[in-house]
Amino acid sequence: MSYTALAFTVLFIMITMFISYWQKLGLEKGIAVGTIRAAVQLLAVGYVLQAVFESRSHWLLAAIIAVMIIVAARNASAKGKGIPGIFWRMAAALLATELLMMGILLLLGIIEPTPRYIIPLSGMTIGNAMVAGGLFLTQLMRESESSRGEIETLLALGASPRQAVQGTLKRAVRYSMIPTIDGMKTVGLVQLPGMMTGMIIAGADPVEAVRYQILIVFAFTSSAAVTSMLLGLLTYRKLFSDGIGMLVRYGGRGD
Amino acid sequence: MTHILKMDRLAKSLPAKKADGGRRMLFQEVSGSVSSGETVVVLGRSGQGKSTLLRILSLLEQADSGSVELDGKSCADMEARLWRRQVAYVSQTPVMLPGSVEANLAAPSALHGLPFQREQAYALLDEAGLGSIDPGKDASELSGGEKQRLSLIRSLLLKPHFLLLDEITASLDPGSAMSIEKLLSGWRSEHGAGMLWISHDQEQAARVSSRIWLMARNTILENADTGRFFSRPGTPEGLEYLGKGPSLDEPGESGAEES
C-alpha cells in the first residue's frame, strides 16, 4: 500500500469526526489525539521492527519484550489501584506467561526462533494477558467487596486467608477469561482475526493463515488462564492485613 | 480446663462522618474477661460499638490500642485462624456459604481437614427446630431465621472455647428463640464453652446470663452480676437503659417484667 493510499484512510477519521460533531458526542479531541497517537506509534513500531529484524540482536529483542511487558503491566495494574506492589505483581505474571508461551512455542519448534515470529506473537500474547489481568483485578476488587460477608464468615470459621478467598479468586479468574473463551467460540464466524486478515491481505495462503490463527487462539486461552491464576496467587494476600489476617478495604468506605 | 478470654483497655475510633478527616471515638478503656462456662450478655444502645467489640475479639477488626488474650496468650502471638477456631464469632446477619445446607454444616470440618460429624450436626439442627429441613437444599434459599440458626450451628461445630454471639435470635419468633437459648445452655454445660452474647432483649439477658456488661458512655460502664444489674443498676445510664429513669428508686426487683 502506498503512502498516498494510506493518506486516504484519514477519510475514516473524518467520518467519525463529522458524526461526533453532528451528534454532539464531544469526542473530537479524543479522536484527534487517538488518531495521531495510533499513526505515530504504529509507524514507529514498523521502523523499530525493521531495525530489529535486520540487526538480529538478542538484547534488542529482549528490550522490546521488556517494554511490552512494562507498558502492559502499567495499563492493567491501574485496575487494581490501592493494592501495594500491584505493578510488580502484574509485571511478574505477564513475564511468567510470556516465558511459558515462548518456551513452549520455541522448544517444540512450533515457530522459528527469529524476531519475525517472536515479536508479533509476544505482543499478542502479552496484550491478551494484559486484558485478562486487568479484568481479573477489576473483578477481584469488586468481589472482595461484594463477597466480604462470605470471606469473613469463612475467616470466622477458622479458614486461612487462602481458603477464605478461594471462591472469590475462582470467580475472578473465570470472569477474566470470558472474553477469551467467547472469542474462541465465534472466531472466524463473527470476525476474521486481525492477524489472519493481515496475512491473507499480504498474500499468504488462507489455510496457512488459519494455522497460525489457531496457534494464536489456543495460546491466548492459556495465556489468559495462566496470567489470571498467577496474579491471583500473587495478590490474594494483599487483600488481608499482615498482622491478623483481616480483610482490607480498597476503595470502599474507609475503615 | 478453664479458659479465659481477656481484653485489656481496648480502644476503637472510626472515621468521622464529616469530611474533615477527624476520627470519632467509639469506645475506650474497655476491659473485662469471660471464663469457660460463663455467659456474659452485652447490653447497650445501638451505636455503642458492641458488634465492633465482638469483631475485634474475633480478629476481624483491629483495635486502635489495647490487648486481647486467650489463656494469657496475646492474639498477636497466635495465628489468626487458630485463634478464630477457639473464639468463634456468629454475626448478626447470617451469611450462607455457597452450596447446600449440609455443605454449610460440613464447612468447618472441611476447612480443618477433619471428619464431618454428621450425627452431631443433625442432632443440633433438630434441637434448633430445623429437623425438617432438607439437607440437600440450597442454603441461600432458607428463610432469614433458618439461616441465623444454621449459621449458629455451623459455628458450634467448630467446638470453640468461646462463642461471640451477635444478636443471634433477633429474627426468630419467641418459641424458636427459646429453643436456641435452651440449645446453647445445654451446649455450655456439656462443652464448657464461654459466651459473650449481644442482646437487645432484656428478658433474654436475664434468663441466659450470669453477668451483664452495659456499654454506655463509650466504655463498659457496668460489669455486674445479672441479678444485681436488673435489681439495682449502679449508674444512671443503667437505670435509664432498663427504662426505670434516673430518678426512680425501684426496690430490689427482677427486671424481667420490664420491656
Short mmCIF file of C-alpha atoms in Angstrom, two decimals:
data_model
loop_
_atom_site.label_atom_id
_atom_site.label_comp_id
_atom_site.label_asym_id
_atom_site.label_seq_id
_atom_site.Cartn_x
_atom_site.Cartn_y
_atom_site.Cartn_z
CA MET A 1 0.00 0.00 0.00
CA SER A 2 1.38 3.38 -0.96
CA TYR A 3 1.53 6.36 1.42
CA THR A 4 -0.97 8.14 -0.82
CA ALA A 5 -3.40 5.29 -0.33
CA LEU A 6 -2.68 5.39 3.39
CA ALA A 7 -3.39 9.12 3.47
CA PHE A 8 -6.84 8.48 2.04
CA THR A 9 -7.72 6.36 5.08
CA VAL A 10 -7.86 9.60 7.05
CA LEU A 11 -11.32 9.74 5.46
CA PHE A 12 -12.47 7.22 8.07
CA ILE A 13 -11.36 9.58 10.80
CA MET A 14 -13.14 12.47 9.15
CA ILE A 15 -16.37 10.45 9.05
CA THR A 16 -16.05 9.74 12.77
CA MET A 17 -15.23 13.40 13.49
CA PHE A 18 -18.23 14.51 11.50
CA ILE A 19 -20.58 12.17 13.36
CA SER A 20 -19.17 13.26 16.68
CA TYR A 21 -19.59 16.95 15.79
CA TRP A 22 -23.04 16.47 14.28
CA GLN A 23 -24.36 14.35 17.16
CA LYS A 24 -22.53 16.49 19.76
CA LEU A 25 -20.76 13.44 21.18
CA GLY A 26 -17.86 15.63 22.26
CA LEU A 27 -15.34 13.05 21.10
CA GLU A 28 -13.42 15.24 18.65
CA LYS A 29 -10.45 15.85 20.89
CA GLY A 30 -10.19 12.20 21.90
CA ILE A 31 -10.41 11.11 18.28
CA ALA A 32 -7.75 13.61 17.19
CA VAL A 33 -5.36 12.52 19.91
CA GLY A 34 -6.11 8.87 19.27
CA THR A 35 -5.55 9.24 15.55
CA ILE A 36 -2.22 10.93 15.91
CA ARG A 37 -1.04 8.51 18.59
CA ALA A 38 -2.11 5.46 16.63
CA ALA A 39 -0.42 6.66 13.47
CA VAL A 40 2.82 7.72 15.17
CA GLN A 41 3.04 4.63 17.40
CA LEU A 42 2.38 2.18 14.61
CA LEU A 43 4.76 3.84 12.16
CA ALA A 44 7.45 4.00 14.81
CA VAL A 45 6.93 0.33 15.63
CA GLY A 46 7.19 -0.52 11.94
CA TYR A 47 10.60 1.12 11.72
CA VAL A 48 11.74 -0.39 15.00
CA LEU A 49 10.72 -3.84 13.84
CA GLN A 50 12.54 -3.31 10.58
CA ALA A 51 15.67 -2.39 12.50
CA VAL A 52 15.34 -5.34 14.87
CA PHE A 53 14.81 -7.83 12.08
CA GLU A 54 17.95 -6.56 10.41
CA SER A 55 20.17 -6.34 13.48
CA ARG A 56 19.32 -9.83 14.84
CA SER A 57 20.42 -8.67 18.30
CA HIS A 58 19.08 -10.73 21.21
CA TRP A 59 19.42 -7.75 23.52
CA LEU A 60 17.27 -5.61 21.32
CA LEU A 61 14.67 -8.37 21.19
CA ALA A 62 14.70 -8.68 24.99
CA ALA A 63 14.42 -4.90 25.33
CA ILE A 64 11.37 -4.80 23.10
CA ILE A 65 9.62 -7.54 25.03
CA ALA A 66 10.52 -5.78 28.29
CA VAL A 67 8.93 -2.58 27.00
CA MET A 68 5.80 -4.51 26.02
CA ILE A 69 5.55 -6.03 29.49
CA ILE A 70 6.13 -2.74 31.28
CA VAL A 71 3.53 -0.88 29.24
CA ALA A 72 1.03 -3.73 29.59
CA ALA A 73 1.66 -4.04 33.33
CA ARG A 74 1.19 -0.30 33.84
CA ASN A 75 -2.06 -0.36 31.96
CA ALA A 76 -3.54 -3.45 33.62
CA SER A 77 -2.34 -2.68 37.15
CA ALA A 78 -4.28 0.60 37.09
CA LYS A 79 -7.37 -1.57 37.62
CA GLY A 80 -6.01 -2.69 40.97
CA LYS A 81 -5.30 0.77 42.33
CA GLY A 82 -4.51 0.69 46.02
CA ILE A 83 -3.12 -2.84 46.17
CA PRO A 84 0.51 -2.49 47.29
CA GLY A 85 3.09 -3.54 44.70
CA ILE A 86 0.45 -4.33 42.12
CA PHE A 87 2.59 -3.12 39.22
CA TRP A 88 5.38 -5.56 40.01
CA ARG A 89 2.98 -8.39 40.60
CA MET A 90 1.29 -7.75 37.28
CA ALA A 91 4.65 -7.47 35.51
CA ALA A 92 5.78 -10.74 37.09
CA ALA A 93 2.60 -12.52 36.00
CA LEU A 94 2.95 -11.18 32.44
CA LEU A 95 6.64 -12.10 32.27
CA ALA A 96 5.97 -15.63 33.51
CA THR A 97 3.17 -16.02 30.97
CA GLU A 98 5.39 -14.75 28.16
CA LEU A 99 8.26 -17.05 29.13
CA LEU A 100 5.94 -20.04 29.33
CA MET A 101 4.31 -19.32 25.96
CA MET A 102 7.54 -18.64 24.12
CA GLY A 103 9.21 -21.55 25.86
CA ILE A 104 6.59 -23.95 24.54
CA LEU A 105 6.49 -22.43 21.06
CA LEU A 106 10.28 -22.42 20.67
CA LEU A 107 11.20 -25.66 22.45
CA LEU A 108 8.67 -27.65 20.46
CA GLY A 109 9.81 -25.96 17.28
CA ILE A 110 6.32 -24.62 16.56
CA ILE A 111 7.75 -21.29 15.44
CA GLU A 112 11.17 -20.27 14.20
CA PRO A 113 13.38 -18.59 16.80
CA THR A 114 13.57 -15.31 14.89
CA PRO A 115 12.29 -11.84 15.85
CA ARG A 116 9.89 -12.03 12.91
CA TYR A 117 7.88 -14.64 14.82
CA ILE A 118 8.79 -13.90 18.41
CA ILE A 119 7.88 -10.21 18.47
CA PRO A 120 4.39 -10.33 16.99
CA LEU A 121 3.43 -13.45 18.91
CA SER A 122 4.82 -11.99 22.14
CA GLY A 123 2.90 -8.79 21.53
CA MET A 124 -0.35 -10.64 21.02
CA THR A 125 0.23 -12.94 24.00
CA ILE A 126 1.15 -10.09 26.32
CA GLY A 127 -1.71 -7.96 25.01
CA ASN A 128 -4.24 -10.68 25.65
CA ALA A 129 -2.73 -11.46 29.03
CA MET A 130 -2.95 -7.75 29.87
CA VAL A 131 -6.68 -7.71 29.13
CA ALA A 132 -7.23 -10.85 31.19
CA GLY A 133 -5.11 -9.49 34.05
CA GLY A 134 -6.98 -6.17 34.03
CA LEU A 135 -10.34 -7.92 34.08
CA PHE A 136 -9.14 -10.18 36.85
CA LEU A 137 -8.16 -7.23 39.02
CA THR A 138 -11.38 -5.36 38.30
CA GLN A 139 -13.40 -8.37 39.32
CA LEU A 140 -11.20 -9.16 42.31
CA MET A 141 -11.73 -5.66 43.72
CA ARG A 142 -15.45 -5.89 43.09
CA GLU A 143 -15.73 -9.41 44.51
CA SER A 144 -13.69 -8.70 47.60
CA GLU A 145 -16.29 -6.05 48.47
CA SER A 146 -19.40 -7.97 47.45
CA SER A 147 -18.19 -11.29 48.87
CA ARG A 148 -16.99 -9.64 52.07
CA GLY A 149 -19.65 -11.50 54.06
CA GLU A 150 -18.61 -14.84 52.63
CA ILE A 151 -14.91 -14.20 53.16
CA GLU A 152 -15.39 -13.02 56.75
CA THR A 153 -17.70 -15.94 57.51
CA LEU A 154 -15.01 -18.33 56.34
CA LEU A 155 -12.39 -16.47 58.36
CA ALA A 156 -14.62 -16.66 61.42
CA LEU A 157 -14.80 -20.42 60.91
CA GLY A 158 -11.02 -20.52 61.14
CA ALA A 159 -10.21 -20.55 57.43
CA SER A 160 -6.75 -19.48 56.33
CA PRO A 161 -6.72 -16.39 54.08
CA ARG A 162 -6.14 -18.69 51.13
CA GLN A 163 -9.17 -20.83 51.99
CA ALA A 164 -11.28 -17.76 52.63
CA VAL A 165 -10.67 -16.23 49.20
CA GLN A 166 -10.67 -19.46 47.23
CA GLY A 167 -14.20 -18.94 45.88
CA THR A 168 -13.61 -15.25 45.22
CA LEU A 169 -10.42 -15.94 43.27
CA LYS A 170 -12.12 -18.63 41.27
CA ARG A 171 -14.93 -16.30 40.25
CA ALA A 172 -12.47 -13.55 39.31
CA VAL A 173 -10.36 -15.92 37.17
CA ARG A 174 -13.48 -17.20 35.46
CA TYR A 175 -14.66 -13.65 34.76
CA SER A 176 -11.33 -12.64 33.30
CA MET A 177 -11.45 -15.50 30.81
CA ILE A 178 -14.92 -14.82 29.45
CA PRO A 179 -13.82 -12.60 26.51
CA THR A 180 -11.11 -15.07 25.52
CA ILE A 181 -13.45 -18.04 25.58
CA ASP A 182 -16.26 -16.18 23.84
CA GLY A 183 -13.76 -15.07 21.21
CA MET A 184 -12.65 -18.65 20.75
CA LYS A 185 -16.22 -19.80 20.19
CA THR A 186 -17.04 -17.26 17.50
CA VAL A 187 -13.68 -16.78 15.84
CA GLY A 188 -13.92 -16.96 12.07
CA LEU A 189 -17.71 -16.82 12.15
CA VAL A 190 -18.24 -13.36 13.55
CA GLN A 191 -14.94 -11.69 12.89
CA LEU A 192 -11.84 -12.64 10.98
CA PRO A 193 -9.00 -12.06 13.41
CA GLY A 194 -6.64 -9.22 12.63
CA MET A 195 -3.55 -11.33 12.22
CA MET A 196 -5.20 -13.74 9.85
CA THR A 197 -6.71 -10.93 7.83
CA GLY A 198 -3.31 -9.29 7.63
CA MET A 199 -1.61 -12.45 6.41
CA ILE A 200 -4.28 -13.05 3.78
CA ILE A 201 -4.08 -9.48 2.51
CA ALA A 202 -0.31 -9.72 2.40
CA GLY A 203 -0.71 -12.69 0.07
CA ALA A 204 -0.46 -15.73 2.33
CA ASP A 205 -2.43 -18.87 1.66
CA PRO A 206 -5.66 -18.68 3.78
CA VAL A 207 -5.14 -22.16 5.19
CA GLU A 208 -1.60 -21.23 6.23
CA ALA A 209 -3.01 -18.08 7.85
CA VAL A 210 -5.63 -20.14 9.66
CA ARG A 211 -2.96 -22.46 11.07
CA TYR A 212 -1.26 -19.51 12.71
CA GLN A 213 -4.57 -18.16 13.89
CA ILE A 214 -5.37 -21.45 15.61
CA LEU A 215 -1.99 -21.25 17.31
CA ILE A 216 -2.83 -17.74 18.48
CA VAL A 217 -6.30 -18.62 19.75
CA PHE A 218 -5.01 -21.55 21.76
CA ALA A 219 -2.06 -19.59 23.07
CA PHE A 220 -4.43 -16.78 24.10
CA THR A 221 -6.56 -19.12 26.13
CA SER A 222 -3.71 -20.45 28.15
CA SER A 223 -2.01 -17.07 28.48
CA ALA A 224 -5.22 -15.59 29.92
CA ALA A 225 -5.66 -18.50 32.30
CA VAL A 226 -2.02 -18.55 33.41
CA THR A 227 -1.91 -14.78 33.94
CA SER A 228 -5.11 -14.64 35.99
CA MET A 229 -4.16 -17.58 38.10
CA LEU A 230 -0.64 -16.33 38.78
CA LEU A 231 -1.99 -12.91 39.57
CA GLY A 232 -4.47 -14.46 41.98
CA LEU A 233 -1.67 -16.26 43.81
CA LEU A 234 0.49 -13.14 43.84
CA THR A 235 -2.21 -10.75 45.06
CA TYR A 236 -4.63 -12.56 47.36
CA ARG A 237 -2.51 -11.99 50.46
CA LYS A 238 -2.73 -8.26 49.84
CA LEU A 239 -6.46 -8.44 50.47
CA PHE A 240 -5.62 -9.17 54.08
CA SER A 241 -3.74 -7.13 56.62
CA ASP A 242 -0.37 -8.57 57.55
CA GLY A 243 -0.91 -8.87 61.28
CA ILE A 244 -4.18 -10.62 61.96
CA GLY A 245 -5.39 -11.74 58.56
CA MET A 246 -8.29 -9.33 58.49
CA LEU A 247 -9.86 -8.24 55.24
CA VAL A 248 -8.60 -4.88 53.94
CA ARG A 249 -10.83 -2.45 52.11
CA TYR A 250 -9.64 -0.97 48.84
CA GLY A 251 -11.54 2.00 47.51
CA GLY A 252 -14.59 1.07 49.58
CA ARG A 253 -15.77 3.04 52.57
CA GLY A 254 -12.74 3.94 54.64
CA ASP A 255 -12.43 1.99 57.83
CA MET B 1 -9.70 -26.97 81.64
CA THR B 2 -10.91 -23.49 82.29
CA HIS B 3 -10.17 -20.98 79.56
CA ILE B 4 -10.14 -17.23 79.91
CA LEU B 5 -10.77 -14.68 77.19
CA LYS B 6 -9.48 -11.38 78.41
CA MET B 7 -9.42 -7.90 76.97
CA ASP B 8 -7.45 -5.06 78.39
CA ARG B 9 -8.06 -1.36 77.76
CA LEU B 10 -9.35 -1.74 74.21
CA ALA B 11 -9.99 1.44 72.30
CA LYS B 12 -11.52 1.92 68.89
CA SER B 13 -12.31 5.00 66.85
CA LEU B 14 -13.99 5.35 63.50
CA PRO B 15 -13.53 7.88 60.72
CA ALA B 16 -15.81 10.83 61.42
CA LYS B 17 -18.79 11.27 59.15
CA LYS B 18 -17.75 14.75 58.19
CA ALA B 19 -15.03 15.06 55.59
CA ASP B 20 -12.64 16.84 57.92
CA GLY B 21 -10.58 13.69 58.26
CA GLY B 22 -11.04 13.51 62.01
CA ARG B 23 -11.97 10.39 63.94
CA ARG B 24 -14.87 9.69 66.22
CA MET B 25 -14.15 7.71 69.34
CA LEU B 26 -16.31 4.58 69.53
CA PHE B 27 -15.11 3.22 72.85
CA GLN B 28 -12.06 3.22 75.07
CA GLU B 29 -10.78 1.65 78.27
CA VAL B 30 -12.79 -1.49 77.57
CA SER B 31 -11.51 -4.22 79.89
CA GLY B 32 -13.06 -7.43 81.06
CA SER B 33 -12.90 -11.18 80.83
CA VAL B 34 -15.07 -14.20 80.18
CA SER B 35 -14.32 -17.68 81.52
CA SER B 36 -15.34 -21.14 80.41
CA GLY B 37 -18.93 -21.98 81.21
CA GLU B 38 -19.84 -18.36 81.75
CA THR B 39 -22.37 -16.35 79.76
CA VAL B 40 -21.94 -12.60 79.69
CA VAL B 41 -24.60 -10.55 77.94
CA VAL B 42 -23.58 -7.23 76.47
CA LEU B 43 -26.32 -4.64 76.67
CA GLY B 44 -26.33 -1.09 75.42
CA ARG B 45 -27.92 1.25 72.98
CA SER B 46 -27.21 0.97 69.28
CA GLY B 47 -24.01 2.63 68.14
CA GLN B 48 -22.03 1.90 71.31
CA GLY B 49 -19.73 -0.45 69.38
CA LYS B 50 -20.98 -3.76 70.75
CA SER B 51 -20.67 -5.53 67.40
CA THR B 52 -17.32 -3.90 66.75
CA LEU B 53 -16.12 -5.21 70.09
CA LEU B 54 -17.05 -8.77 69.10
CA ARG B 55 -15.42 -8.31 65.70
CA ILE B 56 -12.23 -7.16 67.40
CA LEU B 57 -12.33 -10.21 69.66
CA SER B 58 -12.62 -12.44 66.59
CA LEU B 59 -9.79 -10.54 64.87
CA LEU B 60 -12.00 -9.35 62.03
CA GLU B 61 -11.21 -5.81 63.03
CA GLN B 62 -8.29 -4.23 64.76
CA ALA B 63 -8.44 -2.16 67.91
CA ASP B 64 -6.55 1.13 67.95
CA SER B 65 -4.93 0.11 71.20
CA GLY B 66 -5.25 -2.39 74.00
CA SER B 67 -4.78 -6.13 74.03
CA VAL B 68 -6.76 -9.32 73.77
CA GLU B 69 -5.61 -12.57 75.32
CA LEU B 70 -6.73 -16.16 75.35
CA ASP B 71 -5.42 -18.07 78.36
CA GLY B 72 -2.74 -15.46 78.83
CA LYS B 73 -1.58 -15.59 75.24
CA SER B 74 -1.92 -12.44 73.18
CA CYS B 75 -3.77 -12.66 69.87
CA ALA B 76 -0.70 -11.08 68.29
CA ASP B 77 1.33 -14.19 69.16
CA MET B 78 -1.18 -16.56 67.68
CA GLU B 79 -2.08 -17.37 64.11
CA ALA B 80 -5.43 -15.72 63.37
CA ARG B 81 -7.03 -18.89 62.05
CA LEU B 82 -6.12 -20.83 65.20
CA TRP B 83 -7.45 -18.01 67.33
CA ARG B 84 -10.73 -17.90 65.44
CA ARG B 85 -11.27 -21.63 65.82
CA GLN B 86 -11.26 -21.12 69.57
CA VAL B 87 -13.07 -17.82 69.67
CA ALA B 88 -15.92 -18.23 67.21
CA TYR B 89 -17.91 -15.25 66.04
CA VAL B 90 -21.51 -15.60 64.90
CA SER B 91 -22.53 -12.46 63.07
CA GLN B 92 -25.83 -10.69 63.30
CA THR B 93 -26.51 -11.10 59.59
CA PRO B 94 -26.00 -14.76 58.78
CA VAL B 95 -24.06 -15.49 55.60
CA MET B 96 -24.59 -18.82 53.94
CA LEU B 97 -21.64 -20.30 52.12
CA PRO B 98 -22.33 -21.36 48.53
CA GLY B 99 -23.89 -24.81 48.41
CA SER B 100 -26.36 -26.93 50.33
CA VAL B 101 -27.39 -26.92 53.98
CA GLU B 102 -25.16 -29.92 54.50
CA ALA B 103 -22.23 -28.23 52.77
CA ASN B 104 -22.61 -25.39 55.25
CA LEU B 105 -22.69 -27.76 58.18
CA ALA B 106 -19.65 -29.60 56.86
CA ALA B 107 -17.69 -26.41 56.15
CA PRO B 108 -15.86 -26.20 59.50
CA SER B 109 -14.64 -29.78 59.32
CA ALA B 110 -13.77 -29.42 55.61
CA LEU B 111 -11.73 -26.29 56.34
CA HIS B 112 -9.74 -28.05 59.00
CA GLY B 113 -9.42 -31.44 57.34
CA LEU B 114 -11.48 -33.21 60.00
CA PRO B 115 -14.19 -35.82 59.51
CA PHE B 116 -17.69 -34.35 59.36
CA GLN B 117 -19.66 -35.38 62.46
CA ARG B 118 -22.96 -35.77 60.71
CA GLU B 119 -24.92 -37.16 63.65
CA GLN B 120 -23.98 -34.35 65.94
CA ALA B 121 -24.74 -31.77 63.25
CA TYR B 122 -28.20 -33.15 62.63
CA ALA B 123 -28.93 -33.52 66.32
CA LEU B 124 -28.19 -29.81 66.74
CA LEU B 125 -30.27 -28.96 63.69
CA ASP B 126 -33.13 -30.89 65.23
CA GLU B 127 -32.73 -29.17 68.55
CA ALA B 128 -32.80 -25.79 66.85
CA GLY B 129 -36.14 -26.65 65.27
CA LEU B 130 -34.68 -27.22 61.81
CA GLY B 131 -35.11 -31.00 61.84
CA SER B 132 -37.47 -30.97 58.87
CA ILE B 133 -35.09 -29.12 56.57
CA ASP B 134 -33.84 -31.00 53.51
CA PRO B 135 -30.04 -31.15 53.89
CA GLY B 136 -29.65 -31.04 50.12
CA LYS B 137 -31.49 -27.72 49.88
CA ASP B 138 -29.52 -24.73 48.62
CA ALA B 139 -28.68 -22.81 51.78
CA SER B 140 -29.28 -19.47 50.07
CA GLU B 141 -32.97 -20.38 49.78
CA LEU B 142 -33.51 -20.64 53.54
CA SER B 143 -35.52 -18.01 55.39
CA GLY B 144 -33.74 -15.40 57.49
CA GLY B 145 -34.48 -17.19 60.74
CA GLU B 146 -33.37 -20.53 59.34
CA LYS B 147 -30.11 -19.01 58.12
CA GLN B 148 -29.49 -17.48 61.51
CA ARG B 149 -29.89 -20.83 63.26
CA LEU B 150 -27.86 -22.71 60.68
CA SER B 151 -25.03 -20.19 60.97
CA LEU B 152 -25.02 -20.63 64.77
CA ILE B 153 -24.88 -24.42 64.48
CA ARG B 154 -22.12 -24.15 61.87
CA SER B 155 -20.03 -22.21 64.40
CA LEU B 156 -20.85 -24.62 67.25
CA LEU B 157 -19.45 -27.45 65.14
CA LEU B 158 -16.04 -25.77 65.41
CA LYS B 159 -16.26 -26.65 69.11
CA PRO B 160 -14.74 -23.33 70.14
CA HIS B 161 -13.78 -22.42 73.68
CA PHE B 162 -15.68 -19.17 73.31
CA LEU B 163 -18.72 -18.08 71.35
CA LEU B 164 -19.21 -14.46 70.36
CA LEU B 165 -22.91 -14.17 69.61
CA ASP B 166 -24.22 -11.04 67.93
CA GLU B 167 -27.99 -10.82 68.34
CA ILE B 168 -28.42 -14.35 67.11
CA THR B 169 -32.10 -14.57 67.96
CA ALA B 170 -33.06 -11.17 66.54
CA SER B 171 -35.01 -12.57 63.57
CA LEU B 172 -36.54 -15.54 65.40
CA ASP B 173 -40.03 -15.95 66.81
CA PRO B 174 -40.15 -16.22 70.63
CA GLY B 175 -40.53 -20.01 70.55
CA SER B 176 -37.52 -20.52 68.30
CA ALA B 177 -35.52 -18.03 70.34
CA MET B 178 -36.29 -20.07 73.45
CA SER B 179 -35.17 -23.31 71.82
CA ILE B 180 -31.90 -21.62 70.83
CA GLU B 181 -31.39 -20.43 74.41
CA LYS B 182 -32.01 -23.99 75.59
CA LEU B 183 -29.67 -25.43 72.99
CA LEU B 184 -26.90 -23.01 73.99
CA SER B 185 -27.32 -23.62 77.69
CA GLY B 186 -27.10 -27.37 77.04
CA TRP B 187 -24.04 -26.81 74.89
CA ARG B 188 -22.44 -24.71 77.58
CA SER B 189 -22.88 -27.28 80.31
CA GLU B 190 -21.75 -30.11 78.04
CA HIS B 191 -18.73 -28.43 76.44
CA GLY B 192 -17.99 -25.74 78.99
CA ALA B 193 -17.87 -23.00 76.38
CA GLY B 194 -17.84 -19.38 77.49
CA MET B 195 -20.21 -16.97 75.78
CA LEU B 196 -20.24 -13.27 75.09
CA TRP B 197 -23.70 -12.51 73.82
CA ILE B 198 -25.07 -9.24 72.49
CA SER B 199 -28.79 -8.95 73.01
CA HIS B 200 -31.37 -6.20 72.99
CA ASP B 201 -33.88 -8.44 74.74
CA GLN B 202 -33.70 -7.72 78.46
CA GLU B 203 -35.77 -10.75 79.38
CA GLN B 204 -33.44 -12.94 77.38
CA ALA B 205 -30.43 -11.30 79.01
CA ALA B 206 -31.87 -12.00 82.45
CA ARG B 207 -32.55 -15.63 81.53
CA VAL B 208 -29.28 -16.62 79.92
CA SER B 209 -26.52 -14.61 81.57
CA SER B 210 -24.67 -14.71 84.81
CA ARG B 211 -23.14 -11.31 84.20
CA ILE B 212 -24.08 -8.15 82.32
CA TRP B 213 -21.82 -5.66 80.64
CA LEU B 214 -23.54 -2.40 79.95
CA MET B 215 -21.88 -0.42 77.19
CA ALA B 216 -22.54 3.27 77.59
CA ARG B 217 -20.55 6.48 77.66
CA ASN B 218 -18.02 4.90 75.27
CA THR B 219 -16.96 2.11 77.55
CA ILE B 220 -18.16 -0.83 79.60
CA LEU B 221 -19.87 1.29 82.18
CA GLU B 222 -21.23 -1.55 84.28
CA ASN B 223 -19.90 -5.04 84.79
CA ALA B 224 -22.31 -6.61 87.23
CA ASP B 225 -23.97 -9.85 88.26
CA THR B 226 -27.14 -10.24 86.26
CA GLY B 227 -29.39 -10.27 89.32
CA ARG B 228 -27.81 -7.17 90.75
CA PHE B 229 -27.83 -5.29 87.47
CA PHE B 230 -31.52 -5.80 86.91
CA SER B 231 -32.44 -5.02 90.50
CA ARG B 232 -30.00 -2.25 91.32
CA PRO B 233 -28.13 -0.87 88.32
CA GLY B 234 -25.14 1.06 89.55
CA THR B 235 -25.34 4.04 87.21
CA PRO B 236 -27.95 6.49 85.91
CA GLU B 237 -27.31 5.08 82.41
CA GLY B 238 -28.12 1.61 83.71
CA LEU B 239 -31.38 2.83 85.21
CA GLU B 240 -32.21 4.63 82.02
CA TYR B 241 -31.39 1.61 79.90
CA LEU B 242 -33.77 -0.50 81.96
CA GLY B 243 -36.43 2.14 81.43
CA LYS B 244 -36.58 2.95 85.11
CA GLY B 245 -35.49 6.54 84.72
CA PRO B 246 -32.64 8.02 86.70
CA SER B 247 -34.87 9.40 89.44
CA LEU B 248 -36.93 6.29 90.14
CA ASP B 249 -35.93 4.40 93.23
CA GLU B 250 -37.07 0.91 92.46
CA PRO B 251 -36.69 -1.69 95.20
CA GLY B 252 -34.81 -4.92 94.51
CA GLU B 253 -36.97 -6.50 91.82
CA SER B 254 -36.09 -8.57 88.82
CA GLY B 255 -36.08 -6.57 85.62
CA ALA B 256 -37.77 -9.42 83.79
CA GLU B 257 -41.14 -7.74 83.62
CA GLU B 258 -39.62 -4.60 82.14
CA SER B 259 -39.65 -4.16 78.39
#
